[in-house]
Amino acid sequence: MSPTPSGKFKNPRARYNFQGRTCSIVGVGSYVPHKILTNADLEKLVHTSDEWIFSRTGIRERHIAAADEFTSDLASKAALRAMKQAGITPDQIDLIIVATVTPDMIFPATACLVQRKIGAKRAAGFDLVGACSGFIYGLEVGQQFIMSRTYDTVLVIGAEKLSSIVDWQDRNTCILFGDGAGAAILQNRPQAHGLLTAVMGADGAKSELLTIPGGGSRCPASVASVNQRLHFIRMEGKEVFKIAVQAMLTAAKEAMSRCEVSIAQIKCVIPHQANRRIIDAVGERLGARPDQIFVNVDRYGNTSAASVAIALDDAVQLGRIQRGDLVLLVVFGGGLTWGAAIIEW
Ligand code: UT7
């Protein structure tokens, strides 16, 4: 169900109020592990340099989880912070959605492990694989449950321990990724501000550009698959880069068009934090001023599904977003997948 049958809105403040239901983001929170891996540290692991990494990606450092710290731990810590900000208790949560490509185990769902860790005994839970687009996919799914009156309170988390699937011998990829989690509480709160629209897209024909070939039903874990390093991320970086810029641009324009808002009306653009050059290219093509674009890729690297969730929390903490501001989230990732969302804060 979309807020109106056409998906088009005249009044930005009425568009998300559908038959008395609104989907508000009433709290956000994030968590990154303590250990920091700098570009200088990576120079000791692979043939690279701080100069190359920073100039090609904008990344200075990333956070890496401890050996005994799993995706569900990062997710739970982010969730507890979002719940505190929202002022809700665990028993109020109806549903937990965890967007991740690094679940603690293939099953059970990481959402179920989070349910236990935060004590949300009433909540149902499932994981969602949208790769770097997972958080926006999660927001859209959560919104549908709220607008359809199935649930009143949904916890959406983007969480990743990417260090567990990075090939630390591959300089093309190992310099890019980091660990972390971000969470949002969605709630039906009449009169409150909310999620105005979410756009999602995918192109499975290009799935091979960004993948982990091993460990699934196509190539189950075996000594041979491990020896061939098939359980690590593989990416055709240059190709992904080009498609990412165009797909993010198209998704952002579609979201703005649905809400009938221009880039000048957006207070803060929060793009997927994969590469500073992608962020700049998208911002420029959208006609955004540099001060409208939120960037923290320098401190966290690419945290996949956690990326825009962490950035949203950072932007709120830093006072970059105030009540009533319009915020544009825009993402791209494996699948290939992409998406954009507009929130009235
Ligand atoms: O989150 C999901 C979406 N993912 C993305 O959006 C990532 C998209 N891709 C990218 O961000 C960029 O393509 C990369 C950062 C991955 C690579 O940047 P690039 O400007 O596309 O570099 P390249 O792959 O064309 O490589 C240029 C050169 C190559 O050397 P030759 O063949 O020209 O001699 C690479 O071998 O840079 C070399 N190179 C490195 N050199 C030093 C690749 N990685 C490194 C490295 N250190 N870490």
mmCIF file of N, CA and C and ligand atoms in Angstrom, residues 46-49 52-53 56-57 131-132 170-177 210 235-242 244 248 272-278 302 304 332-334, ligand 1:
data_model
loop_
_atom_site.group_PDB
_atom_site.id
_atom_site.type_symbol
_atom_site.label_atom_id
_atom_site.label_comp_id
_atom_site.label_asym_id
_atom_site.label_seq_id
_atom_site.Cartn_x
_atom_site.Cartn_y
_atom_site.Cartn_z
ATOM 1 N N VAL A 46 48.585 -5.005 2.797
ATOM 2 C CA VAL A 46 48.585 -5.163 1.342
ATOM 3 C C VAL A 46 49.398 -4.030 0.704
ATOM 4 N N HIS A 47 49.697 -4.193 -0.592
ATOM 5 C CA HIS A 47 50.480 -3.175 -1.298
ATOM 6 C C HIS A 47 49.567 -1.989 -1.632
ATOM 7 N N THR A 48 49.520 -1.021 -0.729
ATOM 8 C CA THR A 48 48.672 0.153 -0.921
ATOM 9 C C THR A 48 49.297 1.337 -0.190
ATOM 10 N N SER A 49 48.623 2.483 -0.249
ATOM 11 C CA SER A 49 49.136 3.654 0.473
ATOM 12 C C SER A 49 47.967 4.508 0.940
ATOM 13 N N TRP A 52 46.818 6.699 -1.893
ATOM 14 C CA TRP A 52 45.933 6.077 -2.896
ATOM 15 C C TRP A 52 44.525 5.927 -2.311
ATOM 16 N N ILE A 53 44.448 5.375 -1.115
ATOM 17 C CA ILE A 53 43.118 5.086 -0.547
ATOM 18 C C ILE A 53 42.326 6.387 -0.379
ATOM 19 N N ARG A 56 41.410 8.024 -3.856
ATOM 20 C CA ARG A 56 40.464 7.258 -4.686
ATOM 21 C C ARG A 56 39.129 7.009 -4.002
ATOM 22 N N THR A 57 39.096 7.098 -2.631
ATOM 23 C CA THR A 57 37.849 6.730 -1.930
ATOM 24 C C THR A 57 37.382 7.756 -0.892
ATOM 25 N N ALA A 131 21.806 -5.829 0.548
ATOM 26 C CA ALA A 131 23.199 -5.365 0.498
ATOM 27 C C ALA A 131 23.264 -3.905 0.985
ATOM 28 N N CYS A 132 23.980 -3.047 0.277
ATOM 29 C CA CYS A 132 24.151 -1.665 0.768
ATOM 30 C C CYS A 132 22.846 -0.876 0.723
ATOM 31 N N ASP A 170 43.193 -8.935 -0.721
ATOM 32 C CA ASP A 170 42.765 -8.284 -1.969
ATOM 33 C C ASP A 170 42.715 -6.764 -1.776
ATOM 34 N N ARG A 171 43.724 -6.076 -2.297
ATOM 35 C CA ARG A 171 43.805 -4.620 -2.063
ATOM 36 C C ARG A 171 42.677 -3.854 -2.761
ATOM 37 N N ASN A 172 42.077 -4.486 -3.779
ATOM 38 C CA ASN A 172 40.974 -3.820 -4.483
ATOM 39 C C ASN A 172 39.752 -3.623 -3.595
ATOM 40 N N THR A 173 39.567 -4.517 -2.631
ATOM 41 C CA THR A 173 38.348 -4.450 -1.811
ATOM 42 C C THR A 173 38.613 -4.220 -0.316
ATOM 43 N N CYS A 174 39.739 -4.747 0.211
ATOM 44 C CA CYS A 174 39.868 -4.752 1.680
ATOM 45 C C CYS A 174 40.010 -3.359 2.275
ATOM 46 N N ILE A 175 40.366 -2.396 1.440
ATOM 47 C CA ILE A 175 40.555 -1.032 1.945
ATOM 48 C C ILE A 175 39.221 -0.285 2.088
ATOM 49 N N LEU A 176 38.153 -0.885 1.540
ATOM 50 C CA LEU A 176 36.893 -0.138 1.415
ATOM 51 C C LEU A 176 35.946 -0.268 2.607
ATOM 52 N N PHE A 177 35.988 -1.432 3.268
ATOM 53 C CA PHE A 177 34.858 -1.769 4.143
ATOM 54 C C PHE A 177 35.140 -1.638 5.638
ATOM 55 N N LEU A 210 29.054 -7.724 -8.062
ATOM 56 C CA LEU A 210 29.331 -7.557 -6.630
ATOM 57 C C LEU A 210 28.711 -8.741 -5.908
ATOM 58 N N MET A 235 34.311 -7.778 -6.249
ATOM 59 C CA MET A 235 33.641 -6.625 -6.862
ATOM 60 C C MET A 235 34.396 -6.125 -8.093
ATOM 61 N N GLU A 236 33.628 -5.844 -9.139
ATOM 62 C CA GLU A 236 34.169 -5.139 -10.311
ATOM 63 C C GLU A 236 33.985 -3.648 -10.027
ATOM 64 N N GLY A 237 34.966 -3.086 -9.303
ATOM 65 C CA GLY A 237 34.802 -1.741 -8.751
ATOM 66 C C GLY A 237 34.474 -0.652 -9.758
ATOM 67 N N LYS A 238 35.192 -0.652 -10.871
ATOM 68 C CA LYS A 238 35.009 0.435 -11.851
ATOM 69 C C LYS A 238 33.589 0.433 -12.427
ATOM 70 N N GLU A 239 33.138 -0.783 -12.785
ATOM 71 C CA GLU A 239 31.805 -0.932 -13.372
ATOM 72 C C GLU A 239 30.729 -0.536 -12.357
ATOM 73 N N VAL A 240 30.906 -1.024 -11.119
ATOM 74 C CA VAL A 240 29.938 -0.714 -10.056
ATOM 75 C C VAL A 240 29.873 0.800 -9.830
ATOM 76 N N PHE A 241 31.022 1.422 -9.854
ATOM 77 C CA PHE A 241 31.108 2.871 -9.654
ATOM 78 C C PHE A 241 30.189 3.608 -10.638
ATOM 79 N N LYS A 242 30.337 3.258 -11.923
ATOM 80 C CA LYS A 242 29.583 3.978 -12.970
ATOM 81 C C LYS A 242 28.077 3.774 -12.797
ATOM 82 N N ALA A 244 26.523 2.899 -10.097
ATOM 83 C CA ALA A 244 26.069 3.477 -8.822
ATOM 84 C C ALA A 244 25.672 4.940 -8.992
ATOM 85 N N MET A 248 21.795 5.969 -8.381
ATOM 86 C CA MET A 248 21.492 6.813 -7.213
ATOM 87 C C MET A 248 20.826 8.112 -7.655
ATOM 88 N N HIS A 272 24.656 6.809 0.387
ATOM 89 C CA HIS A 272 25.433 5.637 0.801
ATOM 90 C C HIS A 272 26.912 6.016 0.813
ATOM 91 N N GLN A 273 27.580 5.677 1.902
ATOM 92 C CA GLN A 273 28.971 6.094 2.085
ATOM 93 C C GLN A 273 29.911 4.996 1.581
ATOM 94 N N ALA A 274 30.062 4.912 0.256
ATOM 95 C CA ALA A 274 30.949 3.897 -0.322
ATOM 96 C C ALA A 274 32.241 4.536 -0.803
ATOM 97 N N ASN A 275 32.121 5.709 -1.397
ATOM 98 C CA ASN A 275 33.277 6.336 -2.026
ATOM 99 C C ASN A 275 32.974 7.828 -2.153
ATOM 100 N N ARG A 276 33.882 8.645 -1.677
ATOM 101 C CA ARG A 276 33.681 10.098 -1.702
ATOM 102 C C ARG A 276 33.451 10.599 -3.141
ATOM 103 N N ARG A 277 34.104 9.937 -4.103
ATOM 104 C CA ARG A 277 33.948 10.387 -5.499
ATOM 105 C C ARG A 277 32.536 10.091 -6.016
ATOM 106 N N ILE A 278 31.942 8.975 -5.567
ATOM 107 C CA ILE A 278 30.549 8.679 -5.955
ATOM 108 C C ILE A 278 29.623 9.715 -5.316
ATOM 109 N N ASN A 302 32.972 1.921 3.982
ATOM 110 C CA ASN A 302 31.670 1.438 3.508
ATOM 111 C C ASN A 302 31.157 0.369 4.481
ATOM 112 N N SER A 304 28.086 -0.943 4.270
ATOM 113 C CA SER A 304 26.980 -1.605 3.576
ATOM 114 C C SER A 304 25.616 -1.198 4.159
ATOM 115 N N PHE A 332 22.962 2.525 -2.910
ATOM 116 C CA PHE A 332 23.252 1.619 -4.030
ATOM 117 C C PHE A 332 24.069 0.445 -3.502
ATOM 118 N N GLY A 333 23.820 -0.754 -4.038
ATOM 119 C CA GLY A 333 24.612 -1.887 -3.564
ATOM 120 C C GLY A 333 24.454 -3.143 -4.395
ATOM 121 N N GLY A 334 24.985 -4.229 -3.853
ATOM 122 C CA GLY A 334 24.952 -5.526 -4.526
ATOM 123 C C GLY A 334 23.530 -5.952 -4.818
HETATM 124 O O1 UT7 B 1 28.790 -0.421 -1.622
HETATM 125 C C1 UT7 B 1 28.489 -1.022 -2.816
HETATM 126 C C2 UT7 B 1 28.888 -0.214 -3.927
HETATM 127 N N1 UT7 B 1 30.322 -0.206 -4.065
HETATM 128 C C3 UT7 B 1 30.871 0.838 -4.572
HETATM 129 O O2 UT7 B 1 30.187 1.793 -4.804
HETATM 130 C C4 UT7 B 1 32.330 0.810 -4.932
HETATM 131 C C5 UT7 B 1 32.505 1.342 -6.322
HETATM 132 N N2 UT7 B 1 33.866 1.372 -6.811
HETATM 133 C C6 UT7 B 1 34.838 2.168 -6.300
HETATM 134 O O3 UT7 B 1 34.633 2.830 -5.304
HETATM 135 C C7 UT7 B 1 36.142 2.252 -7.032
HETATM 136 O O4 UT7 B 1 36.023 1.629 -8.289
HETATM 137 C C8 UT7 B 1 37.337 1.623 -6.266
HETATM 138 C C9 UT7 B 1 37.690 2.503 -5.068
HETATM 139 C C10 UT7 B 1 37.004 0.235 -5.806
HETATM 140 C C11 UT7 B 1 38.566 1.569 -7.164
HETATM 141 O O5 UT7 B 1 38.858 2.863 -7.654
HETATM 142 P P1 UT7 B 1 39.181 3.082 -9.216
HETATM 143 O O6 UT7 B 1 39.509 4.498 -9.387
HETATM 144 O O7 UT7 B 1 37.989 2.545 -9.963
HETATM 145 O O8 UT7 B 1 40.465 2.212 -9.398
HETATM 146 P P2 UT7 B 1 40.699 0.980 -10.396
HETATM 147 O O9 UT7 B 1 39.959 -0.214 -9.912
HETATM 148 O O10 UT7 B 1 40.496 1.442 -11.778
HETATM 149 O O11 UT7 B 1 42.235 0.770 -10.184
HETATM 150 C C12 UT7 B 1 43.194 1.714 -10.616
HETATM 151 C C13 UT7 B 1 44.558 1.182 -10.255
HETATM 152 C C14 UT7 B 1 44.788 -0.262 -10.711
HETATM 153 O O12 UT7 B 1 46.136 -0.399 -11.133
HETATM 154 P P3 UT7 B 1 46.468 -0.502 -12.699
HETATM 155 O O13 UT7 B 1 45.740 -1.704 -13.179
HETATM 156 O O14 UT7 B 1 45.945 0.797 -13.293
HETATM 157 O O15 UT7 B 1 47.939 -0.617 -12.701
HETATM 158 C C15 UT7 B 1 44.596 -1.036 -9.443
HETATM 159 O O16 UT7 B 1 45.304 -2.257 -9.433
HETATM 160 O O17 UT7 B 1 44.731 1.197 -8.851
HETATM 161 C C16 UT7 B 1 45.157 -0.097 -8.407
HETATM 162 N N3 UT7 B 1 44.639 -0.336 -7.082
HETATM 163 C C17 UT7 B 1 45.287 0.048 -5.975
HETATM 164 N N4 UT7 B 1 46.443 0.684 -5.779
HETATM 165 C C18 UT7 B 1 46.807 0.939 -4.513
HETATM 166 C C19 UT7 B 1 43.475 -0.934 -6.746
HETATM 167 N N5 UT7 B 1 43.349 -0.950 -5.410
HETATM 168 C C20 UT7 B 1 44.455 -0.348 -4.912
HETATM 169 C C21 UT7 B 1 44.884 -0.068 -3.606
HETATM 170 N N6 UT7 B 1 46.069 0.577 -3.454
HETATM 171 N N7 UT7 B 1 44.177 -0.401 -2.518
#
